[in-house]
PDB file of C-alpha atoms in Angstrom:
ATOM      1  CA  GLN A   1      95.098 111.084 102.914  1.00  0.00           C
ATOM      2  CA  LEU A   2      94.103 107.147 103.440  1.00  0.00           C
ATOM      3  CA  GLN A   3      96.673 104.966 102.526  1.00  0.00           C
ATOM      4  CA  LEU A   4      96.772 100.987 102.760  1.00  0.00           C
ATOM      5  CA  VAL A   5      99.919  99.106 102.153  1.00  0.00           C
ATOM      6  CA  GLU A   6      99.196  95.322 101.326  1.00  0.00           C
ATOM      7  CA  SER A   7     101.897  92.760 101.819  1.00  0.00           C
ATOM      8  CA  GLY A   8     102.257  89.128 102.345  1.00  0.00           C
ATOM      9  CA  GLY A   9     101.508  87.373  99.090  1.00  0.00           C
ATOM     10  CA  GLY A  10     103.724  84.830  97.752  1.00  0.00           C
ATOM     11  CA  LEU A  11     103.945  81.429  95.922  1.00  0.00           C
ATOM     12  CA  VAL A  12     102.416  78.581  97.806  1.00  0.00           C
ATOM     13  CA  GLN A  13     101.427  75.183  96.802  1.00  0.00           C
ATOM     14  CA  PRO A  14      97.635  74.176  96.489  1.00  0.00           C
ATOM     15  CA  GLY A  15      96.464  73.686  99.870  1.00  0.00           C
ATOM     16  CA  GLY A  16      98.899  75.673 101.665  1.00  0.00           C
ATOM     17  CA  SER A  17      98.313  79.144 103.679  1.00  0.00           C
ATOM     18  CA  LEU A  18      99.172  82.544 103.643  1.00  0.00           C
ATOM     19  CA  ARG A  19      98.481  85.532 105.484  1.00  0.00           C
ATOM     20  CA  LEU A  20      98.079  88.766 103.919  1.00  0.00           C
ATOM     21  CA  SER A  21      98.267  92.202 105.544  1.00  0.00           C
ATOM     22  CA  CYS A  22      96.907  95.485 105.077  1.00  0.00           C
ATOM     23  CA  ALA A  23      98.507  98.410 107.093  1.00  0.00           C
ATOM     24  CA  ALA A  24      97.054 101.449 107.260  1.00  0.00           C
ATOM     25  CA  SER A  25      98.313 105.164 107.550  1.00  0.00           C
ATOM     26  CA  GLY A  26      96.516 108.540 107.907  1.00  0.00           C
ATOM     27  CA  PHE A  27      93.409 106.808 109.595  1.00  0.00           C
ATOM     28  CA  THR A  28      92.724 104.193 111.921  1.00  0.00           C
ATOM     29  CA  VAL A  29      91.302 100.950 110.732  1.00  0.00           C
ATOM     30  CA  ASP A  30      88.128 101.178 113.172  1.00  0.00           C
ATOM     31  CA  SER A  31      87.129 104.031 111.034  1.00  0.00           C
ATOM     32  CA  TYR A  32      85.924 102.525 108.153  1.00  0.00           C
ATOM     33  CA  HIS A  33      85.020  99.352 106.806  1.00  0.00           C
ATOM     34  CA  ILE A  34      87.916  97.443 105.127  1.00  0.00           C
ATOM     35  CA  GLY A  35      87.890  95.224 102.265  1.00  0.00           C
ATOM     36  CA  TRP A  36      89.925  92.649 100.549  1.00  0.00           C
ATOM     37  CA  PHE A  37      89.877  92.100  96.769  1.00  0.00           C
ATOM     38  CA  ARG A  38      91.565  90.291  94.376  1.00  0.00           C
ATOM     39  CA  GLN A  39      92.339  90.374  90.348  1.00  0.00           C
ATOM     40  CA  ALA A  40      93.588  87.746  88.566  1.00  0.00           C
ATOM     41  CA  PRO A  41      94.846  88.355  84.830  1.00  0.00           C
ATOM     42  CA  GLY A  42      92.029  89.221  82.427  1.00  0.00           C
ATOM     43  CA  LYS A  43      89.350  89.339  85.045  1.00  0.00           C
ATOM     44  CA  GLU A  44      87.766  92.004  87.008  1.00  0.00           C
ATOM     45  CA  ARG A  45      88.631  93.105  90.413  1.00  0.00           C
ATOM     46  CA  GLU A  46      86.144  91.310  92.578  1.00  0.00           C
ATOM     47  CA  GLY A  47      85.261  91.544  96.436  1.00  0.00           C
ATOM     48  CA  VAL A  48      86.566  88.730  98.548  1.00  0.00           C
ATOM     49  CA  SER A  49      86.136  89.603 102.258  1.00  0.00           C
ATOM     50  CA  CYS A  50      85.389  92.882 104.669  1.00  0.00           C
ATOM     51  CA  ILE A  51      85.341  93.842 107.961  1.00  0.00           C
ATOM     52  CA  ALA A  52      82.954  96.226 109.476  1.00  0.00           C
ATOM     53  CA  SER A  53      84.386  99.115 111.301  1.00  0.00           C
ATOM     54  CA  ASN A  54      82.823  97.694 114.619  1.00  0.00           C
ATOM     55  CA  GLY A  55      85.327  94.905 114.033  1.00  0.00           C
ATOM     56  CA  VAL A  56      82.591  92.428 114.438  1.00  0.00           C
ATOM     57  CA  SER A  57      80.509  92.169 111.276  1.00  0.00           C
ATOM     58  CA  THR A  58      82.481  90.450 108.350  1.00  0.00           C
ATOM     59  CA  ASN A  59      81.496  89.109 104.922  1.00  0.00           C
ATOM     60  CA  TYR A  60      82.945  86.253 102.181  1.00  0.00           C
ATOM     61  CA  ALA A  61      82.854  85.918  98.820  1.00  0.00           C
ATOM     62  CA  ASP A  62      81.177  82.363  98.549  1.00  0.00           C
ATOM     63  CA  SER A  63      84.416  81.196  96.748  1.00  0.00           C
ATOM     64  CA  VAL A  64      86.274  81.819  99.969  1.00  0.00           C
ATOM     65  CA  LYS A  65      83.879  81.086 102.738  1.00  0.00           C
ATOM     66  CA  GLY A  66      85.056  78.462 105.322  1.00  0.00           C
ATOM     67  CA  ARG A  67      88.924  78.994 103.897  1.00  0.00           C
ATOM     68  CA  PHE A  68      89.697  82.852 104.140  1.00  0.00           C
ATOM     69  CA  THR A  69      88.927  84.785 107.624  1.00  0.00           C
ATOM     70  CA  ILE A  70      89.271  88.305 107.705  1.00  0.00           C
ATOM     71  CA  SER A  71      90.543  89.872 111.073  1.00  0.00           C
ATOM     72  CA  ARG A  72      91.834  93.380 112.576  1.00  0.00           C
ATOM     73  CA  ASP A  73      94.699  94.498 114.827  1.00  0.00           C
ATOM     74  CA  ASN A  74      93.571  98.150 116.025  1.00  0.00           C
ATOM     75  CA  ALA A  75      97.028  98.319 118.119  1.00  0.00           C
ATOM     76  CA  LYS A  76      98.773  97.675 114.826  1.00  0.00           C
ATOM     77  CA  ASN A  77      96.223  99.435 112.547  1.00  0.00           C
ATOM     78  CA  THR A  78      96.317  96.465 110.378  1.00  0.00           C
ATOM     79  CA  VAL A  79      93.880  94.011 108.652  1.00  0.00           C
ATOM     80  CA  TYR A  80      94.554  90.658 107.957  1.00  0.00           C
ATOM     81  CA  LEU A  81      93.493  87.913 105.399  1.00  0.00           C
ATOM     82  CA  GLN A  82      94.194  84.546 106.503  1.00  0.00           C
ATOM     83  CA  MET A  83      94.085  82.086 103.596  1.00  0.00           C
ATOM     84  CA  ASN A  84      93.800  78.379 104.085  1.00  0.00           C
ATOM     85  CA  SER A  85      93.324  75.791 101.725  1.00  0.00           C
ATOM     86  CA  LEU A  86      94.562  77.585  98.801  1.00  0.00           C
ATOM     87  CA  LYS A  87      93.544  76.780  95.501  1.00  0.00           C
ATOM     88  CA  PRO A  88      94.918  77.663  92.004  1.00  0.00           C
ATOM     89  CA  GLU A  89      92.043  79.792  91.324  1.00  0.00           C
ATOM     90  CA  ASP A  90      92.962  81.950  94.378  1.00  0.00           C
ATOM     91  CA  THR A  91      95.786  83.008  92.187  1.00  0.00           C
ATOM     92  CA  ALA A  92      95.713  86.945  91.709  1.00  0.00           C
ATOM     93  CA  SER A  93      96.870  90.229  93.134  1.00  0.00           C
ATOM     94  CA  TYR A  94      95.168  90.919  96.438  1.00  0.00           C
ATOM     95  CA  TYR A  95      94.235  94.633  97.638  1.00  0.00           C
ATOM     96  CA  CYS A  96      92.725  95.981 100.246  1.00  0.00           C
ATOM     97  CA  ALA A  97      90.750  99.205 100.668  1.00  0.00           C
ATOM     98  CA  PRO A  98      87.957 101.053 102.706  1.00  0.00           C
ATOM     99  CA  VAL A  99      84.518 100.318 101.445  1.00  0.00           C
ATOM    100  CA  LEU A 100      81.423 102.176 101.736  1.00  0.00           C
ATOM    101  CA  THR A 101      79.450  98.873 102.534  1.00  0.00           C
ATOM    102  CA  CYS A 102      80.442  95.487 103.829  1.00  0.00           C
ATOM    103  CA  GLY A 103      77.439  93.455 102.517  1.00  0.00           C
ATOM    104  CA  GLY A 104      77.270  91.449  99.582  1.00  0.00           C
ATOM    105  CA  VAL A 105      78.587  94.325  97.212  1.00  0.00           C
ATOM    106  CA  TYR A 106      81.721  96.464  98.746  1.00  0.00           C
ATOM    107  CA  TYR A 107      81.952  99.890  97.249  1.00  0.00           C
ATOM    108  CA  PRO A 108      85.613 100.465  97.521  1.00  0.00           C
ATOM    109  CA  PHE A 109      86.870 104.349  97.670  1.00  0.00           C
ATOM    110  CA  GLY A 110      89.820 105.949  97.737  1.00  0.00           C
ATOM    111  CA  SER A 111      93.169 104.910  95.694  1.00  0.00           C
ATOM    112  CA  TRP A 112      94.362 101.532  95.430  1.00  0.00           C
ATOM    113  CA  GLY A 113      97.860 100.647  96.751  1.00  0.00           C
ATOM    114  CA  GLN A 114     100.303  98.318  94.912  1.00  0.00           C
ATOM    115  CA  GLY A 115      98.292  94.877  96.086  1.00  0.00           C
ATOM    116  CA  THR A 116     100.596  91.892  96.893  1.00  0.00           C
ATOM    117  CA  GLN A 117     100.720  88.954  94.525  1.00  0.00           C
ATOM    118  CA  VAL A 118      99.331  85.670  95.599  1.00  0.00           C
ATOM    119  CA  THR A 119     100.263  82.408  93.186  1.00  0.00           C
ATOM    120  CA  VAL A 120      99.119  78.951  94.022  1.00  0.00           C
ATOM    121  CA  SER A 121     100.592  76.721  91.993  1.00  0.00           C
ATOM    122  CA  SER A 122     102.634  73.119  92.370  1.00  0.00           C
TER     123      SER A 122
END
């Protein structure tokens, strides 16, 4: 059973940083493309970033390019999302999921985890 558990969210001031973690169980993170998504209140869930199964190819939404970095630690079976220069509009619940493609549109599959809340506010 594929399971991913997100953590690392919190309250941060604008311009601050957070690192989110996505810990996998039941599979290895190098077996699938893994995507990060977020959902703000009243908005649809959107893809933020993706790392391909090869661990080399990555993709970012235009809104986070240059600020967020996705990475993977195979030994810890975990995918990370380093978020810098955070803005209030980054406030959302963040989720990770295996995805079918790691291009412009991510197609998640499986069940969503509980997510981790990121709040950017002064």
